[in-house]
Amino acid sequence: MAKLTPTNGAPGLHVSKPSPSEPATASAVCHCGASATATGDAQVGALVAGWTANHGPAHVAGGTA
């Protein structure tokens, strides 16, 4: 299985929740240089929302964040 953690060379967003009783974790690296990590379901949700609004898909749509 390929390593799924994003890096500067392979930017992206990775979210993991191994089981319902464990907290979610996430890491994100954008091609613009921004990066973030989060632990806990609420924090991961906020990271995903911020990534979607300001990085990743936003850059494709012409965003400058």
Tab-separated table of C-alpha atoms in Angstrom:
chain	number	residue	atom	x	y	z
A	1	MET	CA	0.000	0.000	0.000
A	2	ALA	CA	1.267	3.449	-0.872
A	3	LYS	CA	2.121	5.976	1.813
A	4	LEU	CA	-0.890	8.294	1.996
A	5	THR	CA	0.534	11.147	4.078
A	6	PRO	CA	0.779	14.276	1.927
A	7	THR	CA	4.207	15.867	1.388
A	8	ASN	CA	5.561	18.914	-0.436
A	9	GLY	CA	6.277	16.636	-3.391
A	10	ALA	CA	2.841	15.030	-3.257
A	11	PRO	CA	0.416	17.585	-1.775
A	12	GLY	CA	-3.063	16.647	-0.688
A	13	LEU	CA	-5.340	15.862	2.230
A	14	HIS	CA	-5.379	12.618	4.215
A	15	VAL	CA	-8.008	11.773	6.846
A	16	SER	CA	-8.003	8.609	8.947
A	17	LYS	CA	-10.398	7.196	11.544
A	18	PRO	CA	-9.291	3.642	12.356
A	19	SER	CA	-12.405	2.836	14.403
A	20	PRO	CA	-15.523	4.568	15.724
A	21	SER	CA	-14.017	4.737	19.215
A	22	GLU	CA	-10.766	6.414	18.121
A	23	PRO	CA	-10.367	10.077	17.207
A	24	ALA	CA	-9.960	11.057	13.583
A	25	THR	CA	-6.601	12.409	12.415
A	26	ALA	CA	-5.770	14.459	9.351
A	27	SER	CA	-2.833	16.026	7.599
A	28	ALA	CA	-2.790	18.407	4.672
A	29	VAL	CA	-0.060	19.910	2.509
A	30	CYS	CA	-0.887	22.352	-0.267
A	31	HIS	CA	1.227	23.127	-3.311
A	32	CYS	CA	1.246	26.764	-2.104
A	33	GLY	CA	3.307	25.668	0.917
A	34	ALA	CA	0.592	25.662	3.583
A	35	SER	CA	0.367	22.616	5.835
A	36	ALA	CA	-1.716	21.533	8.816
A	37	THR	CA	-2.479	18.569	11.041
A	38	ALA	CA	-5.451	17.851	13.296
A	39	THR	CA	-6.511	15.280	15.849
A	40	GLY	CA	-10.089	14.794	17.008
A	41	ASP	CA	-13.289	14.633	15.028
A	42	ALA	CA	-14.214	18.329	15.382
A	43	GLN	CA	-10.689	19.561	14.593
A	44	VAL	CA	-10.444	17.266	11.573
A	45	GLY	CA	-13.808	18.564	10.339
A	46	ALA	CA	-12.511	22.128	10.643
A	47	LEU	CA	-9.288	21.246	8.807
A	48	VAL	CA	-11.239	19.648	5.942
A	49	ALA	CA	-13.546	22.673	5.713
A	50	GLY	CA	-10.598	25.067	5.682
A	51	TRP	CA	-8.740	22.978	3.100
A	52	THR	CA	-11.780	22.895	0.822
A	53	ALA	CA	-12.422	26.626	1.157
A	54	ASN	CA	-8.834	27.892	0.919
A	55	HIS	CA	-6.567	25.268	-0.639
A	56	GLY	CA	-6.820	22.186	-2.844
A	57	PRO	CA	-10.110	22.681	-4.709
A	58	ALA	CA	-10.039	26.464	-4.142
A	59	HIS	CA	-6.736	26.757	-6.026
A	60	VAL	CA	-8.156	24.745	-8.929
A	61	ALA	CA	-11.091	27.159	-9.039
A	62	GLY	CA	-8.710	30.120	-9.226
A	63	GLY	CA	-8.411	30.948	-5.531
A	64	THR	CA	-5.244	32.597	-4.321
A	65	ALA	CA	-5.189	31.416	-0.695
